[in-house]
Amino acid sequence: MLQGLSNVLASPLGLMIPALSELISPLVPHSALVMLAADVGGGRVQGTGDPAFVRGVRGLELDRLRKRLEASDGIRSGVLAIDGAAHPTLELLSRNGALLVIAEPGSGAGEQAGTLLALWDIVALHVQERADEAKPDYLQHARAIAGTRLKALTELEDEYAAAVESVLVALRSKRLSDAQARDEAVGRAVDALTRLSGAVDQVRTLTEESVTISFDRLKEDLRPVSRYSPVQLQFVDPPVDGRPLPGEVSLGARAVVYRAVLTLVEGEEVGHIRIHWDCDGTNLLIRMQDDGPGSSAAAKTLLGRIRERIWSLNGTVGVDTTPGWGTRIDVVLPLDPPRTHPASSAMAGMRPREVQVAALMVAGHRNRAIADELRISENTVKFHVSRILRQLGADSRAEAIAVLTAGQRG
């Protein structure tokens, strides 16, 4: 079992669910597995096994199952209707909120449920760790996708609503005499508009997460630190009525705090870390404070480990040190995706090193300073700058910086 679990964890993300299916088959025979989790590509629905079941399961339905399981012990037997056929299921919710649905589990599934949940906890946490350690540019890409997705949904809703309203106007015209047909058409049009509005709300809910749930998952992520480190963690809960967080902001915020805490714990003479989240309706506000020596060198190391991930979400970070009083970190992450700007598509096509060079250009660094910061040659920096100018359609370094800066403001 341990060797099989090791093989699952070593698998590429796209093959992890098939590997997990093979691992648990001797315990619980099944026809299909489907998971709803977050990985380095953002929210992910992935399945293996019976194609009809895998294709027929909808993400919104999985999200509803996940919410039901949040109020239980993480294990539930149920039934899913796919194309008119009822499929018995065993549903498992990991500690970090990832859902696994086992279709048509064989006899004895109930006896193995605890073992299955333990295995799923390990696999789901591993998937989350891969997402947390992903390159920051994936978060930037996810933000751009989120903005496009919400814009498309809004446009679709407006267009469809306008079409339905025009139909209603036509059907209510005095030139139409068949009242019964008109009433039937009006009723169907209203029902269609209601269903569309509900579907849009559900899609938005699927791509968002309550700030309190996200914070609870952060506590779960940091539980090993509290258990195995002498450093005490104090959590200040966010308001329960705070605005929901987009999925990529929730994932990125937890990754930033997790990495910051591990960096602080590695330092000397830190005995206490206070973690506070708040939401002002527009931004997620993160504040961390330790009681360490307040070393400027340690603060520089900390900033280097979290800065790029924060920038990728269009956020800002400030680190203040007071000798003898500790280090304070303030992070602001905007909840709304940035507006699309000509620089966005060019940035999405840049290589990771080019993104780093572009960020340092915007910060005012010259080629020599960029080379020192990234530990590459000045000629290599010149090569990257040349490619950046071509991708942005800029004729000069100043013009490129102006385009990039405008994109950040947008």
mmCIF file with all atom_site columns, N, CA and C in Angstrom, residues 301-323:
data_model
loop_
_atom_site.group_PDB
_atom_site.id
_atom_site.type_symbol
_atom_site.label_atom_id
_atom_site.label_alt_id
_atom_site.label_comp_id
_atom_site.label_asym_id
_atom_site.label_entity_id
_atom_site.label_seq_id
_atom_site.pdbx_PDB_ins_code
_atom_site.Cartn_x
_atom_site.Cartn_y
_atom_site.Cartn_z
_atom_site.occupancy
_atom_site.B_iso_or_equiv
_atom_site.pdbx_formal_charge
_atom_site.auth_seq_id
_atom_site.auth_comp_id
_atom_site.auth_asym_id
_atom_site.auth_atom_id
_atom_site.pdbx_PDB_model_num
ATOM 1  N N  . THR A 1 301 ? 15.251 38.511 3.114  1.00 0.00 ? 301 THR A N  1
ATOM 2  C CA . THR A 1 301 ? 15.077 37.118 2.702  1.00 0.00 ? 301 THR A CA 1
ATOM 3  C C  . THR A 1 301 ? 13.599 36.765 2.586  1.00 0.00 ? 301 THR A C  1
ATOM 4  N N  . LEU A 1 302 ? 12.825 37.197 3.585  1.00 0.00 ? 302 LEU A N  1
ATOM 5  C CA . LEU A 1 302 ? 11.387 36.922 3.579  1.00 0.00 ? 302 LEU A CA 1
ATOM 6  C C  . LEU A 1 302 ? 10.725 37.551 2.367  1.00 0.00 ? 302 LEU A C  1
ATOM 7  N N  . LEU A 1 303 ? 11.034 38.801 2.095  1.00 0.00 ? 303 LEU A N  1
ATOM 8  C CA . LEU A 1 303 ? 10.424 39.502 0.974  1.00 0.00 ? 303 LEU A CA 1
ATOM 9  C C  . LEU A 1 303 ? 10.755 38.815 -0.342 1.00 0.00 ? 303 LEU A C  1
ATOM 10 N N  . GLY A 1 304 ? 11.991 38.333 -0.465 1.00 0.00 ? 304 GLY A N  1
ATOM 11 C CA . GLY A 1 304 ? 12.387 37.650 -1.686 1.00 0.00 ? 304 GLY A CA 1
ATOM 12 C C  . GLY A 1 304 ? 11.611 36.377 -1.948 1.00 0.00 ? 304 GLY A C  1
ATOM 13 N N  . ARG A 1 305 ? 11.132 35.724 -0.884 1.00 0.00 ? 305 ARG A N  1
ATOM 14 C CA . ARG A 1 305 ? 10.430 34.450 -1.039 1.00 0.00 ? 305 ARG A CA 1
ATOM 15 C C  . ARG A 1 305 ? 8.945  34.614 -1.340 1.00 0.00 ? 305 ARG A C  1
ATOM 16 N N  . ILE A 1 306 ? 8.371  35.769 -1.046 1.00 0.00 ? 306 ILE A N  1
ATOM 17 C CA . ILE A 1 306 ? 6.923  35.933 -1.240 1.00 0.00 ? 306 ILE A CA 1
ATOM 18 C C  . ILE A 1 306 ? 6.573  37.012 -2.256 1.00 0.00 ? 306 ILE A C  1
ATOM 19 N N  . ARG A 1 307 ? 7.534  37.833 -2.643 1.00 0.00 ? 307 ARG A N  1
ATOM 20 C CA . ARG A 1 307 ? 7.234  39.015 -3.457 1.00 0.00 ? 307 ARG A CA 1
ATOM 21 C C  . ARG A 1 307 ? 6.646  38.662 -4.823 1.00 0.00 ? 307 ARG A C  1
ATOM 22 N N  . GLU A 1 308 ? 7.268  37.723 -5.537 1.00 0.00 ? 308 GLU A N  1
ATOM 23 C CA . GLU A 1 308 ? 6.804  37.422 -6.888 1.00 0.00 ? 308 GLU A CA 1
ATOM 24 C C  . GLU A 1 308 ? 5.392  36.856 -6.892 1.00 0.00 ? 308 GLU A C  1
ATOM 25 N N  . ARG A 1 309 ? 5.093  36.013 -5.908 1.00 0.00 ? 309 ARG A N  1
ATOM 26 C CA . ARG A 1 309 ? 3.743  35.429 -5.855 1.00 0.00 ? 309 ARG A CA 1
ATOM 27 C C  . ARG A 1 309 ? 2.697  36.514 -5.608 1.00 0.00 ? 309 ARG A C  1
ATOM 28 N N  . ILE A 1 310 ? 3.035  37.495 -4.796 1.00 0.00 ? 310 ILE A N  1
ATOM 29 C CA . ILE A 1 310 ? 2.102  38.596 -4.525 1.00 0.00 ? 310 ILE A CA 1
ATOM 30 C C  . ILE A 1 310 ? 1.948  39.472 -5.763 1.00 0.00 ? 310 ILE A C  1
ATOM 31 N N  . TRP A 1 311 ? 3.058  39.775 -6.414 1.00 0.00 ? 311 TRP A N  1
ATOM 32 C CA . TRP A 1 311 ? 2.993  40.585 -7.641 1.00 0.00 ? 311 TRP A CA 1
ATOM 33 C C  . TRP A 1 311 ? 2.151  39.903 -8.707 1.00 0.00 ? 311 TRP A C  1
ATOM 34 N N  . SER A 1 312 ? 2.222  38.579 -8.810 1.00 0.00 ? 312 SER A N  1
ATOM 35 C CA . SER A 1 312 ? 1.486  37.857 -9.841 1.00 0.00 ? 312 SER A CA 1
ATOM 36 C C  . SER A 1 312 ? -0.018 38.006 -9.672 1.00 0.00 ? 312 SER A C  1
ATOM 37 N N  . LEU A 1 313 ? -0.469 38.335 -8.460 1.00 0.00 ? 313 LEU A N  1
ATOM 38 C CA . LEU A 1 313 ? -1.891 38.575 -8.191 1.00 0.00 ? 313 LEU A CA 1
ATOM 39 C C  . LEU A 1 313 ? -2.207 40.066 -8.155 1.00 0.00 ? 313 LEU A C  1
ATOM 40 N N  . ASN A 1 314 ? -1.278 40.892 -8.694 1.00 0.00 ? 314 ASN A N  1
ATOM 41 C CA . ASN A 1 314 ? -1.445 42.348 -8.698 1.00 0.00 ? 314 ASN A CA 1
ATOM 42 C C  . ASN A 1 314 ? -1.536 42.911 -7.287 1.00 0.00 ? 314 ASN A C  1
ATOM 43 N N  . GLY A 1 315 ? -0.953 42.227 -6.334 1.00 0.00 ? 315 GLY A N  1
ATOM 44 C CA . GLY A 1 315 ? -0.982 42.682 -4.952 1.00 0.00 ? 315 GLY A CA 1
ATOM 45 C C  . GLY A 1 315 ? 0.238  43.512 -4.592 1.00 0.00 ? 315 GLY A C  1
ATOM 46 N N  . THR A 1 316 ? 0.207  44.027 -3.388 1.00 0.00 ? 316 THR A N  1
ATOM 47 C CA . THR A 1 316 ? 1.335  44.800 -2.856 1.00 0.00 ? 316 THR A CA 1
ATOM 48 C C  . THR A 1 316 ? 1.745  44.217 -1.516 1.00 0.00 ? 316 THR A C  1
ATOM 49 N N  . VAL A 1 317 ? 3.001  44.443 -1.140 1.00 0.00 ? 317 VAL A N  1
ATOM 50 C CA . VAL A 1 317 ? 3.505  43.924 0.126  1.00 0.00 ? 317 VAL A CA 1
ATOM 51 C C  . VAL A 1 317 ? 4.432  44.952 0.746  1.00 0.00 ? 317 VAL A C  1
ATOM 52 N N  . GLY A 1 318 ? 4.352  45.066 2.041  1.00 0.00 ? 318 GLY A N  1
ATOM 53 C CA . GLY A 1 318 ? 5.253  45.916 2.800  1.00 0.00 ? 318 GLY A CA 1
ATOM 54 C C  . GLY A 1 318 ? 5.803  45.150 3.986  1.00 0.00 ? 318 GLY A C  1
ATOM 55 N N  . VAL A 1 319 ? 7.097  45.254 4.224  1.00 0.00 ? 319 VAL A N  1
ATOM 56 C CA . VAL A 1 319 ? 7.744  44.580 5.345  1.00 0.00 ? 319 VAL A CA 1
ATOM 57 C C  . VAL A 1 319 ? 8.446  45.635 6.185  1.00 0.00 ? 319 VAL A C  1
ATOM 58 N N  . ASP A 1 320 ? 8.073  45.750 7.449  1.00 0.00 ? 320 ASP A N  1
ATOM 59 C CA . ASP A 1 320 ? 8.684  46.701 8.373  1.00 0.00 ? 320 ASP A CA 1
ATOM 60 C C  . ASP A 1 320 ? 9.368  45.943 9.506  1.00 0.00 ? 320 ASP A C  1
ATOM 61 N N  . THR A 1 321 ? 10.559 46.376 9.861  1.00 0.00 ? 321 THR A N  1
ATOM 62 C CA . THR A 1 321 ? 11.286 45.756 10.969 1.00 0.00 ? 321 THR A CA 1
ATOM 63 C C  . THR A 1 321 ? 11.589 46.803 12.029 1.00 0.00 ? 321 THR A C  1
ATOM 64 N N  . THR A 1 322 ? 11.469 46.376 13.279 1.00 0.00 ? 322 THR A N  1
ATOM 65 C CA . THR A 1 322 ? 11.842 47.222 14.414 1.00 0.00 ? 322 THR A CA 1
ATOM 66 C C  . THR A 1 322 ? 12.772 46.409 15.296 1.00 0.00 ? 322 THR A C  1
ATOM 67 N N  . PRO A 1 323 ? 14.065 46.775 15.352 1.00 0.00 ? 323 PRO A N  1
ATOM 68 C CA . PRO A 1 323 ? 15.006 45.992 16.160 1.00 0.00 ? 323 PRO A CA 1
ATOM 69 C C  . PRO A 1 323 ? 14.500 45.788 17.586 1.00 0.00 ? 323 PRO A C  1
#
